[in-house]
PDB file of C-alpha atoms in Angstrom:
ATOM      1  CA  UNK A   7     -14.650  -1.165  12.839  1.00 54.00           C
ATOM      2  CA  UNK A   8     -12.914  -2.261   9.540  1.00 60.00           C
ATOM      3  CA  UNK A   9     -11.697  -5.876   8.846  1.00 58.00           C
ATOM      4  CA  UNK A  10      -9.177  -6.411   6.017  1.00 59.00           C
ATOM      5  CA  UNK A  11      -8.761  -9.927   4.304  1.00 62.00           C
ATOM      6  CA  UNK A  12      -5.467 -11.658   5.449  1.00 63.00           C
ATOM      7  CA  UNK A  13      -1.978 -11.300   3.944  1.00 63.00           C
ATOM      8  CA  UNK A  14      -3.594  -8.613   1.736  1.00 72.00           C
ATOM      9  CA  UNK A  15      -0.699  -5.909   2.216  1.00 74.00           C
ATOM     10  CA  UNK A  16      -1.952  -3.444  -0.515  1.00 78.00           C
ATOM     11  CA  UNK A  17      -5.525  -3.240   0.973  1.00 81.00           C
ATOM     12  CA  UNK A  18      -4.488  -1.709   4.401  1.00 84.00           C
ATOM     13  CA  UNK A  19      -2.549   1.580   4.109  1.00 87.00           C
ATOM     14  CA  UNK A  20      -1.190   0.941   7.928  1.00 86.00           C
ATOM     15  CA  UNK A  21       0.579  -2.000   6.967  1.00 88.00           C
ATOM     16  CA  UNK A  22       2.543   0.627   4.699  1.00 89.00           C
ATOM     17  CA  UNK A  23       2.997   3.571   6.792  1.00 91.00           C
ATOM     18  CA  UNK A  24       4.224   0.485   9.408  1.00 89.00           C
ATOM     19  CA  UNK A  25       6.982  -0.859   6.994  1.00 90.00           C
ATOM     20  CA  UNK A  26       7.935   2.401   5.935  1.00 90.00           C
ATOM     21  CA  UNK A  27       8.403   2.947   9.931  1.00 90.00           C
ATOM     22  CA  UNK A  28      10.765  -0.241  10.109  1.00 89.00           C
ATOM     23  CA  UNK A  29      12.877   0.544   7.522  1.00 88.00           C
ATOM     24  CA  UNK A  30      13.732   4.004   9.331  1.00 85.00           C
ATOM     25  CA  UNK A  31      14.286   2.142  12.713  1.00 86.00           C
ATOM     26  CA  UNK A  32      16.462  -0.533  11.156  1.00 85.00           C
ATOM     27  CA  UNK A  33      18.825   2.174   9.714  1.00 83.00           C
ATOM     28  CA  UNK A  34      18.958   4.126  12.972  1.00 78.00           C
ATOM     29  CA  UNK A  35      18.596   1.457  15.975  1.00 77.00           C
ATOM     30  CA  UNK A  36      21.815   0.693  17.753  1.00 81.00           C
ATOM     31  CA  UNK A  37      20.047  -2.416  19.768  1.00 81.00           C
ATOM     32  CA  UNK A  38      19.690  -0.777  23.076  1.00 86.00           C
ATOM     33  CA  UNK A  39      16.288  -0.462  24.524  1.00 87.00           C
ATOM     34  CA  UNK A  40      16.470   3.311  25.518  1.00 87.00           C
ATOM     35  CA  UNK A  41      17.575   4.236  21.711  1.00 84.00           C
ATOM     36  CA  UNK A  42      14.767   1.514  20.310  1.00 84.00           C
ATOM     37  CA  UNK A  43      12.027   3.732  22.658  1.00 85.00           C
ATOM     38  CA  UNK A  44      13.479   6.879  21.017  1.00 85.00           C
ATOM     39  CA  UNK A  45      13.746   5.958  17.389  1.00 85.00           C
ATOM     40  CA  UNK A  46      10.056   4.567  17.330  1.00 86.00           C
ATOM     41  CA  UNK A  47       8.763   8.127  18.524  1.00 85.00           C
ATOM     42  CA  UNK A  48      11.157   9.894  15.884  1.00 87.00           C
ATOM     43  CA  UNK A  49       9.917   7.793  13.248  1.00 89.00           C
ATOM     44  CA  UNK A  50       6.564   7.728  13.734  1.00 87.00           C
ATOM     45  CA  UNK A  51       6.714  11.680  13.975  1.00 88.00           C
ATOM     46  CA  UNK A  52       8.810  12.063  11.106  1.00 89.00           C
ATOM     47  CA  UNK A  53       6.535  10.360   8.000  1.00 91.00           C
ATOM     48  CA  UNK A  54       4.469  13.007   6.799  1.00 93.00           C
ATOM     49  CA  UNK A  55       0.917  13.506   6.540  1.00 93.00           C
ATOM     50  CA  UNK A  56       1.257  13.554   2.981  1.00 95.00           C
ATOM     51  CA  UNK A  57       3.022  10.092   2.640  1.00 93.00           C
ATOM     52  CA  UNK A  58       0.460   8.503   4.763  1.00 92.00           C
ATOM     53  CA  UNK A  59      -2.382   9.805   2.507  1.00 93.00           C
ATOM     54  CA  UNK A  60      -0.572   8.386  -0.581  1.00 91.00           C
ATOM     55  CA  UNK A  61      -0.292   4.972   1.050  1.00 91.00           C
ATOM     56  CA  UNK A  62      -4.339   5.631   1.630  1.00 90.00           C
ATOM     57  CA  UNK A  63      -4.777   6.587  -2.394  1.00 87.00           C
ATOM     58  CA  UNK A  64      -2.638   3.458  -3.417  1.00 85.00           C
ATOM     59  CA  UNK A  65      -5.309   1.089  -1.163  1.00 86.00           C
ATOM     60  CA  UNK A  66      -8.005   2.402  -2.426  1.00 84.00           C
ATOM     61  CA  UNK A  67      -6.818   1.841  -6.117  1.00 81.00           C
ATOM     62  CA  UNK A  68      -6.313  -1.598  -5.180  1.00 80.00           C
ATOM     63  CA  UNK A  69      -9.714  -2.078  -3.573  1.00 82.00           C
ATOM     64  CA  UNK A  70     -11.364  -0.261  -6.445  1.00 78.00           C
ATOM     65  CA  UNK A  71      -9.794  -2.573  -8.916  1.00 77.00           C
ATOM     66  CA  UNK A  72     -10.117  -5.802  -6.946  1.00 76.00           C
ATOM     67  CA  UNK A  73     -13.561  -5.089  -6.761  1.00 77.00           C
ATOM     68  CA  UNK A  74     -13.920  -5.575 -10.639  1.00 72.00           C
ATOM     69  CA  UNK A  75     -12.422  -8.771  -9.907  1.00 71.00           C
ATOM     70  CA  UNK A  76      -9.049  -8.143 -11.729  1.00 71.00           C
ATOM     71  CA  UNK A  77      -6.879 -10.782 -10.523  1.00 69.00           C
ATOM     72  CA  UNK A  78      -3.543  -9.848  -8.308  1.00 70.00           C
ATOM     73  CA  UNK A  79      -1.114 -10.046 -11.325  1.00 71.00           C
ATOM     74  CA  UNK A  80      -3.209  -7.654 -13.154  1.00 72.00           C
ATOM     75  CA  UNK A  81      -4.195  -5.422 -10.096  1.00 70.00           C
ATOM     76  CA  UNK A  82      -0.328  -4.800  -9.421  1.00 72.00           C
ATOM     77  CA  UNK A  83       0.325  -3.846 -13.315  1.00 71.00           C
ATOM     78  CA  UNK A  84      -2.795  -1.902 -13.412  1.00 69.00           C
ATOM     79  CA  UNK A  85      -1.832  -0.143  -9.761  1.00 70.00           C
ATOM     80  CA  UNK A  86       1.883   0.564 -11.020  1.00 71.00           C
ATOM     81  CA  UNK A  87       0.710   1.961 -14.697  1.00 69.00           C
ATOM     82  CA  UNK A  88      -2.272   4.516 -13.404  1.00 65.00           C
ATOM     83  CA  UNK A  89      -0.949   5.624 -10.069  1.00 62.00           C
ATOM     84  CA  UNK A  90      -1.091   9.225 -11.173  1.00 56.00           C
ATOM     85  CA  UNK A  91      -4.759   9.052 -11.978  1.00 57.00           C
ATOM     86  CA  UNK A  92      -7.505   8.518  -9.586  1.00 59.00           C
ATOM     87  CA  UNK A  93      -8.544   5.146 -10.555  1.00 64.00           C
ATOM     88  CA  UNK A  94      -7.797   2.756 -13.409  1.00 67.00           C
ATOM     89  CA  UNK A  95     -10.016   3.356 -16.439  1.00 70.00           C
ATOM     90  CA  UNK A  96     -12.779   1.305 -17.042  1.00 70.00           C
ATOM     91  CA  UNK A  97     -11.779   0.711 -20.738  1.00 72.00           C
ATOM     92  CA  UNK A  98      -8.266  -0.486 -19.492  1.00 69.00           C
ATOM     93  CA  UNK A  99      -9.756  -3.021 -16.960  1.00 68.00           C
ATOM     94  CA  UNK A 100     -12.257  -4.178 -19.555  1.00 72.00           C
ATOM     95  CA  UNK A 101      -9.253  -5.148 -21.954  1.00 73.00           C
ATOM     96  CA  UNK A 102      -7.732  -6.761 -19.165  1.00 68.00           C
ATOM     97  CA  UNK A 103     -10.670  -8.844 -18.237  1.00 68.00           C
ATOM     98  CA  UNK A 104     -11.034  -9.513 -22.053  1.00 72.00           C
ATOM     99  CA  UNK A 105      -7.256 -10.514 -22.518  1.00 70.00           C
ATOM    100  CA  UNK A 106      -7.393 -13.034 -19.614  1.00 65.00           C
ATOM    101  CA  UNK A 107     -10.650 -14.613 -20.683  1.00 68.00           C
ATOM    102  CA  UNK A 108      -9.139 -15.500 -23.978  1.00 67.00           C
ATOM    103  CA  UNK A 109      -5.965 -17.243 -22.632  1.00 60.00           C
TER     104      UNK A 109
END
């Protein structure tokens, strides 16, 4: 069993999956119980495996950054800038650490 830190949305890709599902449900839900049951089922099936894997990759990148003791502000920047790569390059992380230490 895996335990995730509280309030760290970016470390748990299930939260990203659920957020996407909630957005879809809000768009197509007409506030009836029968429609809600049907919409939830449709929604969970509509999110592709590729999208779920992208959520998992994003979570992995955040975990990789946090393991190197980067603050949240810099982690968000680094994840967005290097999201097409498998990981943030070590030289970039070292540069961020140095800049942060100099401030």
